[in-house]
């Protein structure tokens, strides 16, 4: 089978590696950019995605470029603790959770594809804009502005915007809390996220709030941000354990991005074409799931093609799961605990148990893990997608 992949992002490259591991050899990845460079800032890889990369033989390489996340903690806008939980191995998973620079992960996958499939398996400056191709299967892994998706669903238009804007940046600074903590502070419409990447001294951060008027370019992760304006929105967010405005002001780079996603689709495939990753199910960056879900897509698609010769099983497994996740992320996913704490105690609290009881917080966290596919017991116990 000859396979063409549109897009050399994390999803497209993970798909090429997954197909090769499943026994497919004639695979070509087409990337629209003139040059594939390590762009972007940090992302989180949840244990279910780390499992798939481990089973692809990439565990050592991944560990060398990533920080194993020790805990996830939520705070209100005054820095008061709402909820915290261990992550990765400390939470009972068989695989870690990692914080990593998106570009570094992409380059790791790119190197592995070229090693395993050949130097010419990935072609830059080669955009696929429609459904015409000279292979047996075209996989549209070309992101939120997918040309393949646009050809399958003409007239869909720009990604819908929810009125919020994200500013994403990296700052060299001192470790906070455990030194491997991922924190989220704020409430429903304004929050700040931070976690270490690289060698642990580089802090990746995300600031979020509403933006009036028309949004900046939708779906462009690399639009430079005005740091002074961002600092102004978080000027009094100085906690005992983290100086939010100081971290923003000291950023080495920052980018502006309107919070957009895509509406769920009625189907992902037609004839000899199938969608994957953000092209199939772009979702709000809530719950650290975008890249992780694309990696899982890749593994399930490869398994479906190798065992059934088609994509029906892939879509049957993945489309309902990611549709539910897209809709849950529109309702703030596990981050809803911050909104509840703000609504019930907007001026802060003395005892979080009187505001959002432990049973409620625990249920919210557990429900999202089950929905997103990384409940510890279910993930540890399920069969592998590997075939050999």
Coordinates of C-alpha atoms in Angstrom, one line a residue:
X1 CA 0.0 0.0 0.0
X2 CA 1.3 3.5 -1.0
X3 CA 0.4 6.1 1.7
X4 CA 0.6 9.9 1.5
X5 CA 0.5 12.0 4.6
X6 CA -0.3 15.7 4.5
X7 CA 1.5 17.5 7.3
X8 CA 4.8 16.9 9.1
X9 CA 3.7 18.1 12.5
X10 CA 3.5 15.8 15.5
X11 CA 0.5 13.9 14.2
X12 CA 1.8 13.4 10.7
X13 CA 5.2 12.2 11.8
X14 CA 3.8 10.0 14.5
X15 CA 1.6 8.5 11.8
X16 CA 4.5 7.7 9.6
X17 CA 6.4 6.0 12.4
X18 CA 3.2 4.0 13.5
X19 CA 2.6 2.9 9.9
X20 CA 6.2 1.8 9.5
X21 CA 6.1 -0.1 12.8
X22 CA 2.9 -1.9 11.6
X23 CA 4.7 -3.1 8.5
X24 CA 4.0 -0.4 5.9
X25 CA 7.0 0.8 3.9
X26 CA 5.9 3.1 1.0
X27 CA 5.1 6.2 3.0
X28 CA 5.7 9.9 2.0
X29 CA 5.1 12.9 4.3
X30 CA 4.4 16.2 2.6
X31 CA 5.0 19.4 4.5
X32 CA 3.8 22.8 3.2
X33 CA 6.5 24.8 5.0
X34 CA 9.7 25.6 3.1
X35 CA 11.8 24.3 6.0
X36 CA 10.8 22.2 9.0
X37 CA 12.1 24.1 12.0
X38 CA 11.5 23.7 15.8
X39 CA 8.9 26.4 16.3
X40 CA 6.4 26.9 19.1
X41 CA 6.7 26.7 22.8
X42 CA 5.9 24.0 25.4
X43 CA 3.3 21.2 25.4
X44 CA 2.4 18.3 27.8
X45 CA 2.4 14.7 26.8
X46 CA 0.1 12.6 28.9
X47 CA 0.9 9.0 29.9
X48 CA -1.3 7.5 27.2
X49 CA 0.7 9.4 24.5
X50 CA 4.0 8.6 26.2
X51 CA 3.0 4.9 26.1
X52 CA 2.6 5.0 22.4
X53 CA 5.9 6.8 21.8
X54 CA 7.6 4.3 24.2
X55 CA 6.2 1.4 22.1
X56 CA 7.6 3.0 19.0
X57 CA 11.0 2.8 20.6
X58 CA 11.4 6.5 21.4
X59 CA 11.4 6.4 25.3
X60 CA 15.1 7.2 25.7
X61 CA 15.1 10.0 23.2
X62 CA 12.0 11.5 24.7
X63 CA 13.4 11.4 28.2
X64 CA 16.5 13.2 27.1
X65 CA 14.6 16.3 25.9
X66 CA 11.6 16.5 28.4
X67 CA 10.8 17.2 32.0
X68 CA 8.9 14.4 33.8
X69 CA 5.9 16.2 35.3
X70 CA 5.6 15.5 39.0
X71 CA 2.2 17.1 39.8
X72 CA -0.7 19.1 38.4
X73 CA -2.0 21.9 40.7
X74 CA -4.8 24.3 40.4
X75 CA -5.0 27.7 42.3
X76 CA -7.3 30.7 42.3
X77 CA -6.2 34.1 41.1
X78 CA -4.8 34.9 44.5
X79 CA -2.5 31.8 44.5
X80 CA -4.6 29.8 46.9
X81 CA -4.5 26.0 46.3
X82 CA -7.7 24.4 45.0
X83 CA -6.5 21.0 43.9
X84 CA -3.3 19.1 43.3
X85 CA -2.5 15.5 42.3
X86 CA 0.6 13.5 41.4
X87 CA 1.2 12.9 37.7
X88 CA 3.0 10.2 35.7
X89 CA 4.8 7.4 37.5
X90 CA 4.0 9.0 40.9
X91 CA 0.2 8.6 40.0
X92 CA 0.5 4.9 39.4
X93 CA 1.0 5.0 35.6
X94 CA 3.4 2.7 33.9
X95 CA 4.6 5.6 31.8
X96 CA 5.6 9.2 32.8
X97 CA 3.9 12.4 31.8
X98 CA 6.3 14.9 30.1
X99 CA 6.6 18.6 29.6
X100 CA 8.5 19.3 26.4
X101 CA 9.2 22.0 23.8
X102 CA 6.9 21.3 20.9
X103 CA 9.6 22.0 18.3
X104 CA 12.1 19.7 20.1
X105 CA 9.5 16.9 20.0
X106 CA 8.8 17.5 16.3
X107 CA 12.5 17.3 15.5
X108 CA 12.8 14.1 17.5
X109 CA 10.0 12.5 15.4
X110 CA 11.4 13.9 12.2
X111 CA 14.8 12.4 12.8
X112 CA 13.2 9.0 13.6
X113 CA 11.1 9.1 10.4
X114 CA 14.2 9.8 8.3
X115 CA 16.2 7.1 10.0
X116 CA 13.5 4.4 9.6
X117 CA 11.8 5.4 6.3
X118 CA 14.7 7.1 4.5
X119 CA 16.1 10.6 4.1
X120 CA 13.5 11.5 1.4
X121 CA 10.4 10.2 3.2
X122 CA 9.6 13.8 4.3
X123 CA 9.3 16.4 1.6
X124 CA 9.3 20.1 2.7
X125 CA 7.7 22.9 0.6
X126 CA 5.2 20.4 -0.7
X127 CA 1.6 21.5 0.1
X128 CA -1.3 19.2 -0.5
X129 CA -4.4 21.3 -1.1
X130 CA -7.1 18.9 -2.2
X131 CA -8.0 15.2 -2.5
X132 CA -5.9 14.4 -5.6
X133 CA -3.0 12.1 -4.9
X134 CA -1.0 9.3 -6.5
X135 CA -1.2 6.8 -3.6
X136 CA -3.7 4.3 -2.2
X137 CA -4.5 6.4 0.9
X138 CA -4.2 10.1 1.7
X139 CA -4.0 11.0 5.4
X140 CA -4.9 14.6 6.2
X141 CA -2.7 15.4 9.2
X142 CA -2.3 19.1 8.1
X143 CA -3.6 20.9 11.2
X144 CA -6.5 23.2 12.1
X145 CA -6.3 24.8 8.6
X146 CA -6.2 21.5 6.8
X147 CA -6.5 21.6 3.1
X148 CA -7.6 18.0 3.0
X149 CA -10.4 18.7 5.5
X150 CA -11.5 21.8 3.5
X151 CA -11.7 19.6 0.4
X152 CA -13.8 17.1 2.2
X153 CA -16.0 19.7 3.8
X154 CA -16.0 22.8 1.6
X155 CA -17.5 26.0 3.0
X156 CA -16.7 25.2 6.6
X157 CA -15.0 28.5 7.0
X158 CA -12.6 29.8 9.7
X159 CA -12.3 28.0 13.1
X160 CA -14.9 29.4 15.5
X161 CA -13.5 31.7 18.2
X162 CA -14.8 31.7 21.8
X163 CA -13.7 35.3 22.6
X164 CA -10.6 34.4 24.6
X165 CA -7.0 34.9 23.5
X166 CA -3.9 33.0 24.7
X167 CA -0.4 34.4 25.0
X168 CA 2.2 31.6 25.1
X169 CA 5.9 32.2 26.0
X170 CA 9.0 30.9 27.6
X171 CA 11.1 32.4 30.4
X172 CA 14.3 31.4 32.1
X173 CA 13.7 31.4 35.8
X174 CA 13.9 29.7 39.2
X175 CA 12.0 26.5 39.8
X176 CA 8.7 26.7 41.7
X177 CA 6.9 24.3 44.0
X178 CA 8.3 20.8 43.3
X179 CA 10.5 22.1 40.4
X180 CA 8.5 19.7 38.1
X181 CA 5.0 21.1 38.8
X182 CA 2.5 22.1 36.2
X183 CA 0.3 24.9 37.7
X184 CA -2.9 26.6 36.6
X185 CA -4.2 29.7 38.4
X186 CA -7.3 31.8 37.8
X187 CA -10.9 31.1 36.9
X188 CA -13.2 30.5 33.9
X189 CA -12.2 33.4 31.7
X190 CA -8.7 34.5 32.9
X191 CA -5.9 32.1 33.9
X192 CA -2.2 31.5 33.9
X193 CA -0.5 28.2 33.3
X194 CA 3.2 27.4 33.9
X195 CA 5.5 24.4 33.8
X196 CA 9.2 23.7 33.2
X197 CA 10.6 22.3 30.0
X198 CA 14.1 21.7 28.5
X199 CA 16.6 21.5 31.4
X200 CA 14.0 22.6 33.9
X201 CA 15.1 26.2 34.1
X202 CA 13.1 27.2 31.1
X203 CA 9.5 27.9 32.1
X204 CA 6.7 27.6 29.6
X205 CA 3.7 29.8 30.4
X206 CA 0.3 30.5 29.0
X207 CA -1.8 33.6 29.9
X208 CA -5.4 33.7 28.9
X209 CA -8.2 36.3 29.0
X210 CA -11.1 37.7 26.9
X211 CA -10.2 40.0 24.0
X212 CA -12.6 42.6 22.6
X213 CA -13.1 43.2 18.9
X214 CA -11.9 41.0 16.1
X215 CA -9.3 38.3 17.1
X216 CA -5.8 38.2 15.6
X217 CA -5.2 35.6 12.9
X218 CA -7.0 32.4 13.8
X219 CA -4.9 29.3 13.9
X220 CA -1.5 30.9 13.7
X221 CA 0.6 29.8 16.7
X222 CA 3.6 32.0 15.8
X223 CA 2.2 35.6 15.8
X224 CA 4.4 37.7 18.1
X225 CA 2.8 39.0 21.3
X226 CA 3.0 42.5 22.9
X227 CA 4.5 41.6 26.3
X228 CA 3.8 44.9 27.9
X229 CA 0.1 44.5 27.2
X230 CA 0.1 41.0 28.5
X231 CA 1.8 42.0 31.8
X232 CA -0.9 44.7 32.3
X233 CA -3.6 42.1 32.4
X234 CA -1.8 40.2 35.2
X235 CA -0.1 43.0 37.0
X236 CA -1.3 42.0 40.5
X237 CA -1.0 38.3 40.1
X238 CA 2.0 38.0 42.5
X239 CA 1.9 35.0 44.7
X240 CA 4.2 33.8 47.5
X241 CA 5.5 31.0 45.3
X242 CA 5.3 32.6 41.8
X243 CA 5.6 36.1 40.3
X244 CA 3.3 36.0 37.3
X245 CA 3.9 39.5 35.9
X246 CA 7.6 39.1 36.4
X247 CA 7.7 35.9 34.5
X248 CA 5.7 37.3 31.6
X249 CA 7.9 40.5 31.4
X250 CA 11.1 38.4 31.3
X251 CA 10.0 36.2 28.5
X252 CA 12.5 35.4 25.7
X253 CA 9.7 34.9 23.3
X254 CA 5.9 35.1 23.4
X255 CA 3.1 34.5 20.9
X256 CA -0.6 35.4 20.6
X257 CA -3.3 33.0 19.7
X258 CA -7.1 33.3 19.7
X259 CA -8.7 30.3 21.4
X260 CA -10.3 28.4 18.5
X261 CA -11.3 24.9 17.7
X262 CA -13.3 23.0 15.1
X263 CA -16.8 21.7 15.3
X264 CA -17.0 17.8 15.5
X265 CA -17.5 16.2 12.1
X266 CA -20.0 13.5 11.0
X267 CA -17.3 11.4 9.5
X268 CA -13.5 11.6 8.9
X269 CA -13.0 9.4 5.9
X270 CA -14.2 9.0 2.3
X271 CA -13.0 6.6 -0.3
X272 CA -9.2 6.8 -0.1
X273 CA -8.9 9.8 2.2
X274 CA -8.9 10.0 6.1
X275 CA -8.3 12.8 8.6
X276 CA -6.2 12.7 11.7
X277 CA -5.1 15.0 14.6
X278 CA -6.2 18.7 14.5
X279 CA -7.4 18.2 10.9
X280 CA -10.0 15.8 12.3
X281 CA -10.7 17.2 15.8
X282 CA -9.0 20.5 16.7
X283 CA -9.9 21.2 20.3
X284 CA -9.3 24.0 22.9
X285 CA -5.9 23.6 24.6
X286 CA -7.6 22.3 27.8
X287 CA -6.4 19.3 29.7
X288 CA -3.1 19.0 27.8
X289 CA -4.7 16.8 25.1
X290 CA -4.1 18.1 21.6
X291 CA -0.8 16.5 20.7
X292 CA -1.5 13.4 22.8
X293 CA -4.7 12.7 21.0
X294 CA -3.0 13.0 17.6
X295 CA -0.3 10.5 18.6
X296 CA -3.1 8.1 19.7
X297 CA -4.9 8.6 16.4
X298 CA -1.7 7.6 14.6
X299 CA -1.3 4.4 16.5
X300 CA -5.0 3.4 16.1
X301 CA -5.0 4.2 12.4
X302 CA -1.9 2.1 11.7
X303 CA -3.5 -0.8 13.7
X304 CA -6.8 -0.4 11.7
X305 CA -5.0 -0.4 8.3
X306 CA -2.8 -3.4 9.2
X307 CA -5.5 -5.6 10.7
X308 CA -8.5 -4.7 8.5
X309 CA -7.1 -3.0 5.4
X310 CA -9.2 0.1 6.0
X311 CA -10.0 3.0 8.2
X312 CA -13.5 2.1 9.5
X313 CA -12.2 0.7 12.7
X314 CA -10.0 3.7 13.3
X315 CA -12.9 6.1 12.9
X316 CA -15.2 3.9 15.0
X317 CA -12.8 4.0 17.9
X318 CA -11.4 7.5 17.7
X319 CA -14.2 9.8 16.4
X320 CA -16.7 9.3 19.2
X321 CA -13.9 9.6 21.8
X322 CA -12.4 12.9 20.4
X323 CA -15.9 14.3 19.8
X324 CA -16.7 13.9 23.5
X325 CA -13.3 15.5 24.4
X326 CA -13.8 18.5 22.1
X327 CA -17.2 19.2 23.7
X328 CA -15.8 18.6 27.2
X329 CA -13.0 21.1 26.5
X330 CA -15.5 23.7 25.5
X331 CA -16.9 23.3 29.1
X332 CA -13.3 23.8 30.5
X333 CA -12.7 20.1 31.2
X334 CA -10.9 19.5 34.5
X335 CA -10.1 23.2 34.8
X336 CA -13.8 23.8 35.8
X337 CA -12.6 23.5 39.4
X338 CA -11.0 27.0 39.1
X339 CA -14.3 28.4 37.8
X340 CA -16.3 26.8 40.6
X341 CA -13.9 28.2 43.2
X342 CA -14.2 31.7 41.7
X343 CA -17.9 31.6 41.4
X344 CA -18.4 30.4 45.0
X345 CA -15.6 32.5 46.6
X346 CA -14.6 35.3 44.3
X347 CA -12.6 37.1 47.0
X348 CA -10.7 34.0 48.0
X349 CA -11.3 31.4 50.8
X350 CA -10.0 30.2 54.1
X351 CA -10.9 26.5 53.5
X352 CA -11.3 25.1 50.0
X353 CA -13.3 22.2 51.5
X354 CA -16.1 24.6 52.3
X355 CA -16.0 25.9 48.7
X356 CA -15.4 22.9 46.4
X357 CA -15.5 19.8 48.6
X358 CA -12.8 17.1 48.0
X359 CA -15.4 14.6 46.7
X360 CA -16.4 17.1 44.0
X361 CA -12.8 17.9 43.0
X362 CA -11.9 14.2 42.9
X363 CA -14.9 13.4 40.7
X364 CA -14.1 16.1 38.2
X365 CA -10.5 15.0 37.8
X366 CA -11.4 11.3 37.5
X367 CA -14.2 11.9 35.0
X368 CA -11.9 13.8 32.7
X369 CA -9.2 11.1 32.8
X370 CA -11.7 8.5 31.8
X371 CA -13.1 10.6 29.0
X372 CA -9.6 11.5 27.6
X373 CA -8.4 7.9 27.8
X374 CA -5.8 8.2 30.6
X375 CA -7.5 6.7 33.6
X376 CA -4.5 4.9 35.3
X377 CA -6.1 1.5 35.7
X378 CA -7.7 1.5 32.2
X379 CA -4.5 2.7 30.5
X380 CA -2.2 0.3 32.4
X381 CA -4.5 -2.6 31.6
X382 CA -5.5 -2.1 28.0
X383 CA -4.0 -4.1 25.1
X384 CA -1.2 -2.5 23.1
X385 CA -1.8 -1.1 19.6
X386 CA 1.5 -2.6 18.5
X387 CA 1.4 -5.6 16.1
X388 CA 4.9 -6.9 16.4

